């Protein structure tokens, strides 16, 4: 009766209404009747639920033939779609924990059989009805059913999978207001797995990894559409989670990003490289979606060490798009007061008060975070500035990152270090050891001008502001190509001759140190040029040069070289000793610097045989020391357990290895 297709519209409506009312009566009777025990069995649900959905599906047809306003109140009662929806809500509202699965499965089968995932409007409406009708504590069961159905349709068309993902997104947002529990990571794991499968499908062009006769050819643009739907779903669901669960999701996604390290080996070959790159981009896009709007008062919790290390390692990749995603993610985490959009354009404003920045004093937790991670962060900003493949968006992101660190995480020490960092970036553009293109050099000059203009006004030191203003005004007159207003535009105006820049066009470290030192800042630290420290992390980057490798080895060699002087006995510390140490400290530093230079030169210019002989001598020395240690360990002093009698009846001690000694049973290790 619910599926009546009578030619007469009025008779068909009456028949369908009678069928739905019959089902409604059956549902209501299950409350206090013996029938309640088996009404939820699959053989009954497979008939009841599709019948209700069939009538619910034709609501558009019923609405398109809506009666006149005077007849509406009477005719509304005879609308099969409305009655079917009420009956479905009543049925789901009575479902117990063990019956939800049997009620949801027929819905999924109905949507499959009638190809209702692709328009996805009706599917979304169905699951909104379901999610708002069931008890909140049962919502995670519906999510699990959808996740399983998505896995079951892994080889279906991308449009079908995208429809399931969008329905999952709507259902998950509703479920997040109730109880989701362990389904959170399960959902993200399934979505990320589908993302990886979609990347494979797009690369190979088929579901089996090889195209043969009868193989369904995959449309790449449809797979991209599916991937965007997955990323959107990840972001929309994550935005509803509490902070602690969101942090877990962020760590979970970051752990899936493939990095060239021992623990996360990369796939080799052309196809493997493409798969690695696409996977990195998609996962970082997902991470950016999750991090958007994420506010955590404690940066130690927002950016824990294991997450920050992996994220910054990704910033060393060759791919410009990946580096940009990393910068955007960092900006999302650090911006906790909504200042980000105010730095979207790089400029040298004469008065930054028009930006109406929200600035809070750096908290104690943030100070601890910067003490632990600041040098690591500065180093990656510095290396990112030196990339040849940077475009305008990279410099805008770097400017935003520097500005937000200055606002959100800065104390006096951080301000000093950031100024040193930007002055070092200016030196990169001036010296140009990296052979950067003209645009990149002009961009670095412009970036430095914009940031120093901002930080001078934030510190509110008049002499600092005056020096910055003077340099900017000089550049406006003589070298506008060193300012953001001429560089970061659609058609940048550049100079082909950047060699021999006069000192009046540069921000001088000595001058800044002098003016800030007079206002209580650490002038000694300001005088030191910023030099990034090389770390083991460089192994994660393909861009590491041989020179960097040698410098790492040289540092180890200089510390452990056998040619180093033997340690002398401790001297008695007196006033004269201290005085001599202070006076000679400069000379000692010069000697140490010269010694390191000689070691570097030795590794760069010496013949291979000489270097090999030197390393072989060290290896022999180490082996001899190890042999001595092993001899002492294996052949200990005489043991009582090893006493034997000599030929003449005299007791004689015999040394026995430790592993052959017999210890008493009560001996506890």
XYZ file of C-alpha atoms in Angstrom, residues 405-644:
240
model
C 55.173 36.063 17.077
C 56.004 39.656 18.026
C 52.460 40.246 19.254
C 51.544 36.898 20.807
C 54.808 35.472 22.168
C 57.247 38.351 22.545
C 59.170 39.524 25.590
C 62.312 41.660 25.490
C 64.566 38.714 24.671
C 62.317 37.548 21.837
C 62.143 41.080 20.381
C 65.952 41.288 20.359
C 66.266 37.881 18.665
C 63.653 38.732 16.028
C 65.477 41.958 15.168
C 68.753 40.018 14.855
C 66.992 37.484 12.639
C 65.584 40.124 10.259
C 68.949 41.887 10.060
C 70.502 38.529 9.136
C 67.878 38.191 6.382
C 68.917 41.657 5.148
C 72.521 40.384 5.024
C 71.370 37.407 2.939
C 69.970 39.815 0.347
C 73.049 42.045 0.485
C 75.838 39.437 0.356
C 73.838 37.052 -1.874
C 75.933 33.947 -1.266
C 72.883 31.884 -2.277
C 72.784 33.520 -5.760
C 69.142 34.453 -5.304
C 67.161 36.010 -8.176
C 66.673 39.785 -8.192
C 63.030 39.508 -7.101
C 63.921 37.427 -4.052
C 66.616 39.877 -2.969
C 64.291 42.871 -3.337
C 61.585 40.936 -1.484
C 63.937 40.253 1.447
C 64.879 43.942 1.649
C 61.173 44.865 1.572
C 60.262 42.233 4.153
C 62.921 43.555 6.534
C 61.719 47.137 6.093
C 58.091 46.226 6.793
C 58.906 44.184 9.896
C 61.373 46.662 11.434
C 58.834 49.428 10.831
C 56.273 47.357 12.748
C 58.508 46.269 15.631
C 59.938 49.757 16.135
C 56.434 51.104 16.697
C 55.514 48.170 18.948
C 58.585 48.789 21.147
C 57.763 52.520 21.198
C 61.452 53.534 21.400
C 61.628 56.981 19.706
C 65.228 56.664 18.518
C 64.509 53.222 17.004
C 61.419 54.572 15.237
C 63.442 57.516 13.937
C 66.204 55.302 12.497
C 63.637 53.045 10.811
C 61.764 56.053 9.419
C 64.963 57.603 8.047
C 65.982 54.432 6.188
C 62.480 53.988 4.740
C 62.350 57.603 3.570
C 65.786 57.268 1.973
C 64.638 54.144 0.152
C 61.505 55.933 -1.092
C 63.685 58.570 -2.716
C 66.621 56.515 -3.986
C 65.626 52.815 -3.991
C 61.833 52.202 -3.979
C 62.515 48.658 -5.199
C 63.609 47.856 -1.601
C 60.167 48.642 -0.144
C 57.051 46.415 -0.108
C 54.894 48.997 -1.896
C 56.955 48.491 -5.076
C 57.861 44.810 -4.683
C 54.690 43.077 -3.488
C 52.418 44.244 -6.289
C 51.076 42.607 -9.433
C 53.905 44.079 -11.537
C 56.874 44.612 -9.205
C 59.324 47.388 -10.091
C 62.781 45.935 -9.526
C 66.378 47.032 -9.988
C 68.765 44.838 -11.923
C 71.774 46.223 -10.033
C 71.616 45.422 -6.317
C 75.369 45.201 -5.771
C 77.101 47.943 -3.835
C 74.038 49.136 -1.891
C 75.027 52.231 0.081
C 74.879 52.066 3.862
C 72.164 54.753 4.073
C 69.737 52.293 2.477
C 70.367 49.597 5.102
C 69.183 49.101 8.662
C 72.393 49.105 10.694
C 72.853 46.635 13.509
C 75.235 48.954 15.402
C 72.741 51.821 15.299
C 69.811 49.664 16.434
C 71.939 48.151 19.207
C 72.857 51.624 20.385
C 69.326 53.052 20.479
C 67.723 49.954 22.043
C 70.563 49.517 24.534
C 69.772 52.960 25.880
C 66.176 51.823 26.533
C 67.080 48.778 28.604
C 67.373 46.125 25.913
C 70.320 43.728 25.819
C 72.722 45.634 23.575
C 75.416 42.955 23.833
C 73.061 40.382 22.350
C 71.937 42.838 19.676
C 75.548 43.294 18.557
C 75.882 39.557 17.833
C 74.886 38.622 14.270
C 72.301 35.869 14.018
C 73.751 32.539 12.823
C 71.393 29.525 12.630
C 72.659 26.328 14.219
C 72.812 23.208 12.052
C 70.999 20.230 13.571
C 70.316 16.580 12.790
C 66.995 17.739 11.427
C 68.750 18.742 8.198
C 68.771 15.083 7.241
C 65.044 15.424 6.555
C 65.709 17.887 3.758
C 66.863 17.006 0.257
C 68.270 20.522 -0.023
C 71.164 19.861 2.331
C 74.435 20.692 0.632
C 77.793 18.954 0.930
C 79.173 22.029 2.659
C 76.577 21.693 5.400
C 77.422 18.020 5.758
C 81.121 18.817 6.131
C 80.438 21.550 8.679
C 78.485 19.072 10.770
C 81.292 16.532 10.603
C 83.905 19.192 11.303
C 82.118 20.254 14.458
C 82.135 16.667 15.694
C 85.759 16.223 14.657
C 86.862 19.422 16.379
C 85.318 18.262 19.609
C 86.663 14.720 19.541
C 89.900 15.066 17.602
C 92.837 12.991 18.988
C 95.095 15.917 18.135
C 93.482 17.934 20.878
C 95.791 18.786 23.725
C 95.732 16.543 26.758
C 93.736 17.858 29.668
C 96.063 19.581 32.141
C 95.721 19.248 35.907
C 93.327 21.714 37.522
C 94.918 25.006 38.430
C 94.333 26.873 41.629
C 91.792 29.626 40.907
C 93.098 33.016 42.038
C 92.423 36.647 41.241
C 95.269 36.657 38.722
C 93.843 33.570 37.006
C 90.426 35.173 36.602
C 91.966 38.421 35.381
C 94.033 36.561 32.816
C 90.968 34.581 31.631
C 88.983 37.773 31.067
C 91.808 39.549 29.240
C 92.663 36.541 27.057
C 89.060 35.524 26.234
C 89.097 37.414 22.929
C 92.374 35.831 21.876
C 91.113 32.368 22.801
C 87.981 32.853 20.687
C 90.089 33.970 17.754
C 92.326 30.915 18.122
C 89.315 28.617 18.317
C 87.794 30.225 15.219
C 91.057 29.879 13.327
C 91.413 26.230 14.379
C 87.905 25.452 13.151
C 88.625 27.223 9.859
C 91.717 25.083 9.395
C 89.746 21.895 10.061
C 87.059 22.961 7.558
C 89.727 23.781 4.987
C 91.371 20.427 5.599
C 88.140 18.540 4.845
C 87.398 20.679 1.779
C 90.853 20.686 0.125
C 92.835 17.706 1.481
C 93.155 14.582 -0.727
C 90.774 11.746 -0.054
C 93.607 9.430 1.014
C 94.717 11.874 3.721
C 91.192 12.233 5.122
C 90.738 8.445 5.023
C 94.040 7.929 6.851
C 93.036 10.452 9.507
C 89.670 8.732 10.050
C 91.409 5.330 10.077
C 93.800 6.499 12.815
C 90.861 7.622 14.918
C 89.132 4.294 14.344
C 92.265 2.386 15.418
C 92.598 4.497 18.552
C 88.967 3.910 19.422
C 89.310 0.158 18.839
C 92.339 -0.063 21.120
C 90.463 1.751 23.887
C 87.524 -0.610 23.456
C 89.813 -3.636 23.625
C 91.246 -2.383 26.922
C 87.752 -1.901 28.346
C 86.648 -5.363 27.192
C 89.733 -6.972 28.699
C 89.083 -5.352 32.068
C 85.402 -6.291 31.947
C 85.798 -9.909 30.817
C 88.854 -10.761 32.978
C 88.136 -9.364 36.411
C 90.403 -9.669 39.488
C 90.720 -13.127 41.148
C 87.467 -14.474 42.522
C 86.984 -16.734 45.545
C 84.872 -18.999 43.406
C 87.868 -19.584 41.172
C 90.352 -20.940 43.807
C 92.182 -24.118 42.675
